[in-house]
Short mmCIF file of C-alpha atoms in Angstrom, two decimals:
data_model
loop_
_atom_site.label_atom_id
_atom_site.label_comp_id
_atom_site.label_asym_id
_atom_site.label_seq_id
_atom_site.Cartn_x
_atom_site.Cartn_y
_atom_site.Cartn_z
CA MET A 1 105.33 89.36 109.69
CA PRO A 2 106.79 91.25 106.84
CA ARG A 3 109.98 92.77 106.64
CA ARG A 4 109.23 96.98 107.12
CA THR A 5 110.85 98.51 103.86
CA TRP A 6 112.69 102.21 104.18
CA LEU A 7 109.52 103.12 102.56
CA ASP A 8 107.63 102.52 105.23
CA SER A 9 109.44 104.15 107.52
CA LYS A 10 109.16 107.37 105.74
CA ILE A 11 105.60 106.84 105.49
CA ASP A 12 105.09 106.84 109.15
CA VAL A 13 107.27 110.12 109.48
CA PHE A 14 104.92 111.34 106.81
CA LEU A 15 101.36 110.73 108.26
CA GLU A 16 103.13 110.79 111.74
CA GLU A 17 103.82 114.81 110.53
CA LEU A 18 100.56 115.68 108.76
CA ALA A 19 98.33 113.78 111.95
CA ALA A 20 100.14 116.54 114.18
CA SER A 21 98.63 118.79 112.82
CA GLY A 22 95.09 117.33 112.77
CA MET A 23 95.23 115.86 109.09
CA HIS A 24 95.20 112.52 107.77
CA LEU A 25 96.21 110.27 105.11
CA ASP A 26 95.97 106.74 103.57
CA ARG A 27 99.32 105.13 103.52
CA GLN A 28 98.68 104.86 100.05
CA ARG A 29 98.91 108.10 98.60
CA ALA A 30 101.62 108.95 101.24
CA GLY A 31 103.70 106.11 99.59
CA GLU A 32 102.70 107.76 96.27
CA LEU A 33 103.92 110.87 97.69
CA ILE A 34 107.47 109.69 98.30
CA THR A 35 108.01 107.33 95.95
CA GLY A 36 107.40 110.19 93.53
CA GLN A 37 109.76 112.72 95.30
CA VAL A 38 112.21 109.63 94.93
CA ARG A 39 111.90 109.43 91.37
CA THR A 40 112.37 113.54 91.13
CA VAL A 41 115.50 113.50 93.13
CA ALA A 42 116.78 110.61 90.95
CA ILE A 43 116.29 112.40 87.63
CA LEU A 44 117.63 116.00 89.03
CA LEU A 45 120.86 114.52 90.16
CA ARG A 46 121.06 111.33 88.00
CA VAL A 47 122.04 108.96 90.18
CA THR A 48 119.41 105.46 90.46
CA GLU A 49 116.50 105.87 92.97
CA ALA A 50 118.22 103.67 95.67
CA THR A 51 121.42 106.81 95.84
CA ALA A 52 117.63 109.39 95.80
CA ARG A 53 116.58 107.56 99.16
CA THR A 54 120.20 108.65 101.04
CA TYR A 55 119.02 112.08 99.97
CA LEU A 56 115.55 111.87 101.88
CA GLY A 57 116.04 111.21 105.80
CA ASP A 58 113.02 112.21 108.24
CA GLU A 59 113.13 115.81 107.89
CA ILE A 60 113.00 116.33 103.89
CA ILE A 61 109.92 114.01 104.33
CA LYS A 62 108.46 115.98 107.14
CA ASP A 63 109.16 119.07 105.03
CA MET A 64 106.78 117.64 102.10
CA ALA A 65 104.36 116.83 104.84
CA ARG A 66 104.81 120.67 106.26
CA ARG A 67 104.22 121.73 102.14
CA MET A 68 101.19 119.90 102.06
CA LEU A 69 99.78 121.30 105.06
CA PHE A 70 100.06 124.32 103.57
CA GLU A 71 98.45 123.58 100.65
CA VAL A 72 95.37 122.44 102.41
CA ALA A 73 95.37 125.52 104.49
CA GLY A 74 91.89 125.97 103.91
CA GLU A 75 91.04 123.51 105.64
CA ARG A 76 92.51 124.82 108.79
CA PRO A 77 94.27 121.95 109.89
CA GLY A 78 94.50 121.67 114.09
CA ALA A 79 91.76 124.03 114.52
CA ASP A 80 88.45 123.29 116.22
CA LEU A 81 85.80 123.52 113.30
CA MET A 82 82.86 123.55 115.62
CA GLU A 83 84.14 127.34 116.65
CA ALA A 84 84.90 128.38 112.88
CA PRO A 85 82.91 130.50 111.41
CA ARG A 86 80.20 129.34 109.73
CA THR A 87 79.49 130.68 105.89
CA VAL A 88 78.90 128.41 103.34
CA PRO A 89 74.97 127.23 102.82
CA LEU A 90 73.85 123.71 101.87
CA PRO A 91 71.11 122.69 101.09
CA LEU A 92 69.03 120.02 103.62
CA ALA A 93 69.26 117.55 100.61
CA LEU A 94 72.98 118.10 100.19
CA VAL A 95 73.97 117.19 103.86
CA GLY A 96 72.48 113.91 103.21
CA ILE A 97 74.25 113.75 100.42
CA THR A 98 77.92 114.48 101.98
CA VAL A 99 76.89 112.34 105.14
CA ALA A 100 76.51 109.31 102.46
CA ALA A 101 79.71 110.07 100.46
CA LEU A 102 81.70 110.47 103.79
CA ALA A 103 80.69 106.89 105.18
CA GLU A 104 80.66 105.15 101.67
CA ALA A 105 84.68 106.90 101.53
CA MET A 106 85.44 105.84 105.12
CA GLN A 107 84.61 101.99 103.73
CA VAL A 108 86.88 102.50 100.88
CA ARG A 109 89.62 103.92 103.25
CA ALA A 110 89.36 101.18 105.76
CA ALA A 111 89.12 98.56 103.49
CA ASN A 112 92.50 99.37 101.68
CA GLU A 113 94.32 99.94 105.51
CA PRO A 114 96.30 97.80 107.61
CA PRO A 115 94.82 96.67 110.58
CA ASP A 116 97.12 98.57 112.64
CA HIS A 117 96.21 101.67 110.95
CA LEU A 118 92.45 100.77 110.87
CA GLY A 119 91.42 103.08 114.19
CA ASP A 120 93.04 106.20 113.07
CA VAL A 121 90.83 105.88 110.02
CA ILE A 122 87.76 105.71 111.74
CA THR A 123 88.69 108.69 114.11
CA THR A 124 89.34 110.69 111.28
CA TYR A 125 85.82 110.65 109.54
CA ALA A 126 83.94 109.91 112.11
CA GLN A 127 84.99 113.31 113.67
CA THR A 128 84.16 114.93 110.35
CA LEU A 129 80.79 112.91 110.40
CA SER A 130 80.30 114.02 113.54
CA GLY A 131 80.74 117.82 113.25
CA LEU A 132 77.95 117.85 110.34
CA GLY A 133 75.43 116.23 112.46
CA GLN A 134 75.68 118.27 115.05
CA ILE A 135 76.00 121.38 112.92
CA THR A 136 72.85 119.91 111.65
CA ALA A 137 71.31 118.94 114.64
CA GLY A 138 71.48 122.55 116.42
CA ALA A 139 71.06 124.62 112.82
CA ALA A 140 66.93 124.51 113.10
CA PRO A 141 66.33 126.93 116.07
CA GLU A 142 68.37 129.26 114.90
CA GLN A 143 67.99 129.46 111.27
CA THR A 144 64.23 129.92 111.42
CA GLY A 145 64.90 132.36 108.17
CA ASN A 146 65.87 129.52 106.05
CA PRO A 147 65.15 126.25 107.77
CA ALA A 148 66.17 124.33 104.13
CA GLU A 149 69.90 125.61 104.63
CA ILE A 150 72.41 124.88 107.15
CA LEU A 151 75.57 126.85 107.44
CA PHE A 152 78.90 125.14 108.06
CA PRO A 153 82.32 126.42 108.13
CA PRO A 154 83.90 126.34 104.68
CA ALA A 155 87.04 124.21 106.24
CA LEU A 156 84.80 121.40 107.46
CA LEU A 157 83.69 120.86 104.12
CA ARG A 158 86.66 121.09 102.54
CA ARG A 159 88.25 118.65 104.61
CA ALA A 160 84.97 116.56 103.80
CA ALA A 161 86.15 116.93 100.21
CA ARG A 162 89.53 115.77 100.74
CA TYR A 163 88.38 112.89 102.33
CA ILE A 164 85.75 111.64 99.58
CA SER A 165 88.56 112.93 97.17
CA GLY A 166 90.76 110.16 98.31
CA ALA A 167 88.55 107.34 97.99
CA ALA A 168 87.55 108.28 94.58
CA ASP A 169 91.22 108.23 93.39
CA LEU A 170 91.37 104.74 95.91
CA ALA A 171 88.73 102.97 93.97
CA ALA A 172 89.62 104.55 90.41
CA ALA A 173 92.95 103.27 91.09
CA GLY A 174 91.80 99.58 91.69
CA GLY A 175 92.12 99.97 95.34
CA LYS A 176 89.95 97.40 97.79
CA LEU A 177 86.41 97.86 97.60
CA PRO A 178 84.37 97.14 100.48
CA ASP A 179 82.53 94.22 100.98
CA GLY A 180 78.90 94.15 99.52
CA ILE A 181 80.36 96.14 96.79
CA PRO A 182 80.79 94.51 93.45
CA GLU A 183 83.68 94.81 90.80
CA THR A 184 81.01 96.12 88.19
CA ALA A 185 80.25 99.04 90.49
CA ARG A 186 83.79 99.97 90.95
CA ASN A 187 84.04 103.14 88.12
CA GLN A 188 80.44 104.47 89.21
CA LEU A 189 81.60 104.13 93.12
CA ALA A 190 84.80 106.14 92.21
CA ALA A 191 82.75 108.49 89.77
CA THR A 192 80.04 109.39 92.23
CA LEU A 193 82.66 109.92 95.16
CA ARG A 194 84.71 112.39 93.07
CA ARG A 195 81.18 114.75 91.51
CA ASP A 196 80.40 114.77 95.37
CA ALA A 197 83.44 116.08 96.05
CA GLU A 198 83.97 118.57 93.44
CA GLY A 199 80.79 119.50 94.42
CA LEU A 200 81.83 120.58 98.01
CA ILE A 201 85.04 121.92 96.95
CA ALA A 202 83.17 124.04 94.05
CA ILE A 203 80.21 125.36 97.33
CA THR A 204 83.30 126.86 99.01
CA THR A 205 84.65 128.53 96.57
CA THR A 206 81.97 130.28 94.74
CA ASP A 207 78.31 131.73 95.41
CA LEU A 208 76.58 128.59 94.14
CA SER A 209 73.48 127.92 96.60
CA PRO A 210 70.86 128.38 94.27
CA MET A 211 72.24 125.81 91.81
CA ALA A 212 73.95 123.55 94.57
CA THR A 213 71.65 120.96 93.62
CA THR A 214 73.15 120.41 89.88
CA LEU A 215 76.04 119.66 91.82
CA PHE A 216 75.70 116.42 92.90
CA ARG A 217 74.15 113.27 90.75
CA GLU A 218 71.50 111.10 92.77
CA ARG A 219 73.12 108.32 94.22
CA ASP A 220 72.20 104.87 93.33
CA VAL A 221 75.64 103.19 94.95
#
C-alpha cells in the first residue's frame, strides 16, 4: 500500500469539512487548491514549500474549505433542495441534456477516484440525478399551463453545473477517461461538458428561458 503523504492527510481534512455541509469535491481538485495555498505561503513568507506546509495545520485547511462553502452558498450546501423554491424554468430538452451531462461527469470522476472514495462519488452524483428525475416526474400534473418547461431550484442546477464543470476540467487536464471513450474524443468531451455547465449557470443567473436552447450544443459524445 502506498505511503500516505502530508498532502493526502490534508486532502482528507479538506474533503471531510466540505462533506459535513453536503458538498463534495474530487481529490485531484482539492489537492490542487491545497498545493496552491502552500506555494502562496512560501512566496509570501519567503520560505521553502516544505517549511510552508508547517504553517498549514488542520484548522487552516478547514478554513479553506469553509471559504469555499461561502463561495458556493448559492448551492445551499446541506439544505434539502427538494424543498427549495423552484424558480428556474428548464425546457424538457435541456433537462435531458443535463441528466446526460451529469451521467458522463460521474463516469469521468469515477475513473479518477481511488476505490475507497468511489462510493462517495456515486452517491453525490446519484443524489443530484435523483433530484432532477423526481422533480421532472412530478412536474407534469402541476405545470399544465406550460408542460414543455419544468421549474427547478436554482441551487440544484448550480450544483449540477459545478459537478459537470469539474469533470470537464479533469478531462481537459489529462485525467483518465471512462472506458469506451477514446483519447481522440478527450477535447470534445471536455468542451461539451464545459458548455453544458456554463449553460446551466447562465440559466440560473439570467432570464434566458426564451433562448435557453441556444446555450447547449447538440451532444454527440
